[in-house]
mmCIF file with all atom_site columns, C-alpha atoms in Angstrom:
data_model
loop_
_atom_site.group_PDB
_atom_site.id
_atom_site.type_symbol
_atom_site.label_atom_id
_atom_site.label_alt_id
_atom_site.label_comp_id
_atom_site.label_asym_id
_atom_site.label_entity_id
_atom_site.label_seq_id
_atom_site.pdbx_PDB_ins_code
_atom_site.Cartn_x
_atom_site.Cartn_y
_atom_site.Cartn_z
_atom_site.occupancy
_atom_site.B_iso_or_equiv
_atom_site.pdbx_formal_charge
_atom_site.auth_seq_id
_atom_site.auth_comp_id
_atom_site.auth_asym_id
_atom_site.auth_atom_id
_atom_site.pdbx_PDB_model_num
ATOM 1   C CA . MET H 1 1   ? 33.509 -8.593  -31.368 1.00 0.00 ? 229 MET H CA 1
ATOM 2   C CA . HIS H 1 2   ? 35.833 -8.318  -34.332 1.00 0.00 ? 230 HIS H CA 1
ATOM 3   C CA . GLU H 1 3   ? 38.312 -6.284  -32.282 1.00 0.00 ? 231 GLU H CA 1
ATOM 4   C CA . LEU H 1 4   ? 39.945 -9.499  -31.107 1.00 0.00 ? 232 LEU H CA 1
ATOM 5   C CA . SER H 1 5   ? 40.861 -10.767 -34.585 1.00 0.00 ? 233 SER H CA 1
ATOM 6   C CA . VAL H 1 6   ? 41.820 -7.298  -35.808 1.00 0.00 ? 234 VAL H CA 1
ATOM 7   C CA . THR H 1 7   ? 44.014 -6.739  -32.762 1.00 0.00 ? 235 THR H CA 1
ATOM 8   C CA . LYS H 1 8   ? 45.681 -10.102 -33.268 1.00 0.00 ? 236 LYS H CA 1
ATOM 9   C CA . SER H 1 9   ? 46.597 -9.128  -36.834 1.00 0.00 ? 237 SER H CA 1
ATOM 10  C CA . VAL H 1 10  ? 47.944 -5.739  -35.736 1.00 0.00 ? 238 VAL H CA 1
ATOM 11  C CA . LEU H 1 11  ? 50.016 -7.333  -32.970 1.00 0.00 ? 239 LEU H CA 1
ATOM 12  C CA . GLN H 1 12  ? 51.452 -9.916  -35.358 1.00 0.00 ? 240 GLN H CA 1
ATOM 13  C CA . LEU H 1 13  ? 52.526 -7.146  -37.759 1.00 0.00 ? 241 LEU H CA 1
ATOM 14  C CA . VAL H 1 14  ? 54.038 -5.104  -34.928 1.00 0.00 ? 242 VAL H CA 1
ATOM 15  C CA . ILE H 1 15  ? 56.023 -8.094  -33.647 1.00 0.00 ? 243 ILE H CA 1
ATOM 16  C CA . LYS H 1 16  ? 57.161 -9.027  -37.154 1.00 0.00 ? 244 LYS H CA 1
ATOM 17  C CA . HIS H 1 17  ? 58.337 -5.451  -37.785 1.00 0.00 ? 245 HIS H CA 1
ATOM 18  C CA . ALA H 1 18  ? 60.120 -5.323  -34.411 1.00 0.00 ? 246 ALA H CA 1
ATOM 19  C CA . GLU H 1 19  ? 61.901 -8.610  -35.065 1.00 0.00 ? 247 GLU H CA 1
ATOM 20  C CA . ALA H 1 20  ? 62.923 -7.597  -38.593 1.00 0.00 ? 248 ALA H CA 1
ATOM 21  C CA . ASN H 1 21  ? 64.453 -4.415  -37.206 1.00 0.00 ? 249 ASN H CA 1
ATOM 22  C CA . LYS H 1 22  ? 66.028 -6.055  -34.135 1.00 0.00 ? 250 LYS H CA 1
ATOM 23  C CA . VAL H 1 23  ? 63.935 -3.956  -31.754 1.00 0.00 ? 251 VAL H CA 1
ATOM 24  C CA . SER H 1 24  ? 63.835 -5.118  -28.152 1.00 0.00 ? 252 SER H CA 1
ATOM 25  C CA . LYS H 1 25  ? 60.873 -3.047  -26.929 1.00 0.00 ? 253 LYS H CA 1
ATOM 26  C CA . VAL H 1 26  ? 57.787 -1.526  -28.553 1.00 0.00 ? 254 VAL H CA 1
ATOM 27  C CA . VAL H 1 27  ? 56.353 1.262   -26.394 1.00 0.00 ? 255 VAL H CA 1
ATOM 28  C CA . GLY H 1 28  ? 53.547 2.512   -28.602 1.00 0.00 ? 256 GLY H CA 1
ATOM 29  C CA . VAL H 1 29  ? 51.481 1.805   -31.672 1.00 0.00 ? 257 VAL H CA 1
ATOM 30  C CA . LYS H 1 30  ? 49.575 4.511   -33.537 1.00 0.00 ? 258 LYS H CA 1
ATOM 31  C CA . LEU H 1 31  ? 46.700 3.447   -35.736 1.00 0.00 ? 259 LEU H CA 1
ATOM 32  C CA . GLU H 1 32  ? 44.503 5.296   -38.204 1.00 0.00 ? 260 GLU H CA 1
ATOM 33  C CA . ILE H 1 33  ? 41.116 3.646   -38.416 1.00 0.00 ? 261 ILE H CA 1
ATOM 34  C CA . GLY H 1 34  ? 38.148 4.782   -40.465 1.00 0.00 ? 262 GLY H CA 1
ATOM 35  C CA . GLU H 1 35  ? 34.865 5.410   -38.683 1.00 0.00 ? 263 GLU H CA 1
ATOM 36  C CA . MET H 1 36  ? 33.090 2.772   -40.777 1.00 0.00 ? 264 MET H CA 1
ATOM 37  C CA . ARG H 1 37  ? 35.400 0.027   -39.436 1.00 0.00 ? 265 ARG H CA 1
ATOM 38  C CA . ASP H 1 38  ? 33.251 0.262   -36.298 1.00 0.00 ? 266 ASP H CA 1
ATOM 39  C CA . ILE H 1 39  ? 36.112 -0.393  -33.880 1.00 0.00 ? 267 ILE H CA 1
ATOM 40  C CA . VAL H 1 40  ? 35.452 0.109   -30.169 1.00 0.00 ? 268 VAL H CA 1
ATOM 41  C CA . GLU H 1 41  ? 38.619 1.922   -29.154 1.00 0.00 ? 269 GLU H CA 1
ATOM 42  C CA . ASP H 1 42  ? 38.865 0.867   -25.499 1.00 0.00 ? 270 ASP H CA 1
ATOM 43  C CA . LEU H 1 43  ? 38.093 -2.723  -26.373 1.00 0.00 ? 271 LEU H CA 1
ATOM 44  C CA . MET H 1 44  ? 40.846 -2.809  -28.968 1.00 0.00 ? 272 MET H CA 1
ATOM 45  C CA . GLN H 1 45  ? 43.291 -1.201  -26.540 1.00 0.00 ? 273 GLN H CA 1
ATOM 46  C CA . LYS H 1 46  ? 42.427 -3.740  -23.827 1.00 0.00 ? 274 LYS H CA 1
ATOM 47  C CA . CYS H 1 47  ? 42.706 -6.637  -26.279 1.00 0.00 ? 275 CYS H CA 1
ATOM 48  C CA . PHE H 1 48  ? 46.133 -5.382  -27.357 1.00 0.00 ? 276 PHE H CA 1
ATOM 49  C CA . LEU H 1 49  ? 47.390 -5.128  -23.776 1.00 0.00 ? 277 LEU H CA 1
ATOM 50  C CA . PHE H 1 50  ? 46.129 -8.633  -23.038 1.00 0.00 ? 278 PHE H CA 1
ATOM 51  C CA . MET H 1 51  ? 47.447 -10.250 -26.229 1.00 0.00 ? 279 MET H CA 1
ATOM 52  C CA . ALA H 1 52  ? 50.828 -8.484  -26.082 1.00 0.00 ? 280 ALA H CA 1
ATOM 53  C CA . ARG H 1 53  ? 51.774 -10.006 -22.722 1.00 0.00 ? 281 ARG H CA 1
ATOM 54  C CA . GLY H 1 54  ? 55.114 -11.780 -22.991 1.00 0.00 ? 282 GLY H CA 1
ATOM 55  C CA . THR H 1 55  ? 56.015 -10.129 -26.322 1.00 0.00 ? 283 THR H CA 1
ATOM 56  C CA . VAL H 1 56  ? 58.207 -7.155  -27.265 1.00 0.00 ? 284 VAL H CA 1
ATOM 57  C CA . ALA H 1 57  ? 55.002 -5.101  -27.298 1.00 0.00 ? 285 ALA H CA 1
ATOM 58  C CA . GLU H 1 58  ? 53.988 -5.868  -23.719 1.00 0.00 ? 286 GLU H CA 1
ATOM 59  C CA . GLY H 1 59  ? 52.650 -2.688  -22.112 1.00 0.00 ? 287 GLY H CA 1
ATOM 60  C CA . ALA H 1 60  ? 52.729 -0.694  -25.358 1.00 0.00 ? 288 ALA H CA 1
ATOM 61  C CA . ALA H 1 61  ? 50.230 2.153   -25.571 1.00 0.00 ? 289 ALA H CA 1
ATOM 62  C CA . VAL H 1 62  ? 47.785 1.989   -28.454 1.00 0.00 ? 290 VAL H CA 1
ATOM 63  C CA . LYS H 1 63  ? 46.634 5.331   -29.844 1.00 0.00 ? 291 LYS H CA 1
ATOM 64  C CA . ILE H 1 64  ? 43.815 5.368   -32.373 1.00 0.00 ? 292 ILE H CA 1
ATOM 65  C CA . ASN H 1 65  ? 43.071 8.261   -34.693 1.00 0.00 ? 293 ASN H CA 1
ATOM 66  C CA . VAL H 1 66  ? 39.552 7.817   -36.047 1.00 0.00 ? 294 VAL H CA 1
ATOM 67  C CA . ILE H 1 67  ? 39.159 9.067   -39.620 1.00 0.00 ? 295 ILE H CA 1
ATOM 68  C CA . PRO H 1 68  ? 35.662 10.446  -40.190 1.00 0.00 ? 296 PRO H CA 1
ATOM 69  C CA . LEU H 1 69  ? 33.379 9.241   -42.927 1.00 0.00 ? 297 LEU H CA 1
ATOM 70  C CA . THR H 1 70  ? 33.245 11.418  -46.021 1.00 0.00 ? 298 THR H CA 1
ATOM 71  C CA . CYS H 1 71  ? 31.752 10.864  -49.452 1.00 0.00 ? 299 CYS H CA 1
ATOM 72  C CA . ILE H 1 72  ? 32.629 12.233  -52.857 1.00 0.00 ? 300 ILE H CA 1
ATOM 73  C CA . CYS H 1 73  ? 30.018 13.162  -55.411 1.00 0.00 ? 301 CYS H CA 1
ATOM 74  C CA . ARG H 1 74  ? 30.791 11.631  -58.792 1.00 0.00 ? 302 ARG H CA 1
ATOM 75  C CA . ASP H 1 75  ? 28.828 14.408  -60.509 1.00 0.00 ? 303 ASP H CA 1
ATOM 76  C CA . CYS H 1 76  ? 30.651 17.467  -59.135 1.00 0.00 ? 304 CYS H CA 1
ATOM 77  C CA . ASN H 1 77  ? 33.628 15.995  -57.169 1.00 0.00 ? 305 ASN H CA 1
ATOM 78  C CA . GLU H 1 78  ? 32.505 17.602  -53.897 1.00 0.00 ? 306 GLU H CA 1
ATOM 79  C CA . VAL H 1 79  ? 33.909 15.836  -50.833 1.00 0.00 ? 307 VAL H CA 1
ATOM 80  C CA . PHE H 1 80  ? 31.718 16.224  -47.767 1.00 0.00 ? 308 PHE H CA 1
ATOM 81  C CA . PRO H 1 81  ? 31.357 14.787  -44.256 1.00 0.00 ? 309 PRO H CA 1
ATOM 82  C CA . VAL H 1 82  ? 28.638 12.237  -43.581 1.00 0.00 ? 310 VAL H CA 1
ATOM 83  C CA . ASP H 1 83  ? 26.948 11.594  -40.247 1.00 0.00 ? 311 ASP H CA 1
ATOM 84  C CA . SER H 1 84  ? 26.675 7.812   -40.277 1.00 0.00 ? 312 SER H CA 1
ATOM 85  C CA . HIS H 1 85  ? 24.285 7.928   -37.312 1.00 0.00 ? 313 HIS H CA 1
ATOM 86  C CA . LYS H 1 86  ? 21.624 9.569   -39.497 1.00 0.00 ? 314 LYS H CA 1
ATOM 87  C CA . GLY H 1 87  ? 21.669 6.747   -42.024 1.00 0.00 ? 315 GLY H CA 1
ATOM 88  C CA . PHE H 1 88  ? 22.195 6.855   -45.762 1.00 0.00 ? 316 PHE H CA 1
ATOM 89  C CA . ASP H 1 89  ? 18.652 6.724   -47.167 1.00 0.00 ? 317 ASP H CA 1
ATOM 90  C CA . ASN H 1 90  ? 18.336 10.409  -48.045 1.00 0.00 ? 318 ASN H CA 1
ATOM 91  C CA . LEU H 1 91  ? 21.988 11.202  -48.588 1.00 0.00 ? 319 LEU H CA 1
ATOM 92  C CA . SER H 1 92  ? 22.750 13.696  -51.319 1.00 0.00 ? 320 SER H CA 1
ATOM 93  C CA . CYS H 1 93  ? 25.549 16.056  -52.280 1.00 0.00 ? 321 CYS H CA 1
ATOM 94  C CA . PRO H 1 94  ? 25.307 19.381  -50.427 1.00 0.00 ? 322 PRO H CA 1
ATOM 95  C CA . LYS H 1 95  ? 26.744 21.205  -53.454 1.00 0.00 ? 323 LYS H CA 1
ATOM 96  C CA . CYS H 1 96  ? 24.753 19.857  -56.420 1.00 0.00 ? 324 CYS H CA 1
ATOM 97  C CA . GLY H 1 97  ? 22.095 17.668  -54.805 1.00 0.00 ? 325 GLY H CA 1
ATOM 98  C CA . GLY H 1 98  ? 23.363 14.618  -56.706 1.00 0.00 ? 326 GLY H CA 1
ATOM 99  C CA . ILE H 1 99  ? 23.038 11.099  -55.360 1.00 0.00 ? 327 ILE H CA 1
ATOM 100 C CA . ASN H 1 100 ? 25.880 9.510   -57.340 1.00 0.00 ? 328 ASN H CA 1
ATOM 101 C CA . LEU H 1 101 ? 28.051 9.227   -54.213 1.00 0.00 ? 329 LEU H CA 1
ATOM 102 C CA . VAL H 1 102 ? 30.826 6.923   -53.071 1.00 0.00 ? 330 VAL H CA 1
ATOM 103 C CA . PRO H 1 103 ? 32.737 6.721   -49.785 1.00 0.00 ? 331 PRO H CA 1
ATOM 104 C CA . TYR H 1 104 ? 35.917 8.807   -49.842 1.00 0.00 ? 332 TYR H CA 1
ATOM 105 C CA . THR H 1 105 ? 37.316 8.368   -46.321 1.00 0.00 ? 333 THR H CA 1
ATOM 106 C CA . GLY H 1 106 ? 36.238 6.395   -43.301 1.00 0.00 ? 334 GLY H CA 1
ATOM 107 C CA . GLN H 1 107 ? 37.193 2.863   -44.329 1.00 0.00 ? 335 GLN H CA 1
ATOM 108 C CA . GLU H 1 108 ? 40.958 3.055   -43.666 1.00 0.00 ? 336 GLU H CA 1
ATOM 109 C CA . PHE H 1 109 ? 42.951 0.822   -41.351 1.00 0.00 ? 337 PHE H CA 1
ATOM 110 C CA . PHE H 1 110 ? 46.651 1.666   -41.082 1.00 0.00 ? 338 PHE H CA 1
ATOM 111 C CA . ILE H 1 111 ? 49.454 1.140   -38.638 1.00 0.00 ? 339 ILE H CA 1
ATOM 112 C CA . LYS H 1 112 ? 50.750 4.697   -38.800 1.00 0.00 ? 340 LYS H CA 1
ATOM 113 C CA . GLU H 1 113 ? 53.683 4.413   -36.378 1.00 0.00 ? 341 GLU H CA 1
ATOM 114 C CA . ILE H 1 114 ? 55.396 1.906   -34.146 1.00 0.00 ? 342 ILE H CA 1
ATOM 115 C CA . ASP H 1 115 ? 57.298 3.615   -31.332 1.00 0.00 ? 343 ASP H CA 1
ATOM 116 C CA . VAL H 1 116 ? 60.305 1.738   -30.016 1.00 0.00 ? 344 VAL H CA 1
ATOM 117 C CA . VAL H 1 117 ? 63.167 2.169   -27.579 1.00 0.00 ? 345 VAL H CA 1
#
């Protein structure tokens, strides 16, 4: 359950940002998280609500935008979606058939917005 440590880091950054900007209340946090980070959304949201008690972020809503996994072919520069549930053993570029592939999206982890009042 890595959501706990990840949530702790996010909360610490949110609190630090709120304090630096003299914010008294954080009402929402928007995250962009890549599919390959394997975050269980409800678990992270529940962890945040629990850990934020007694802080400026108490009760803040956590919204997560999951960024799908895509790869780029190094042979032809085609970017294409990948279904991670099918595995990666027979993965090839749909345009040229090449197998010289690297992840393009799906590994991100960003605090996109902190909503305050």
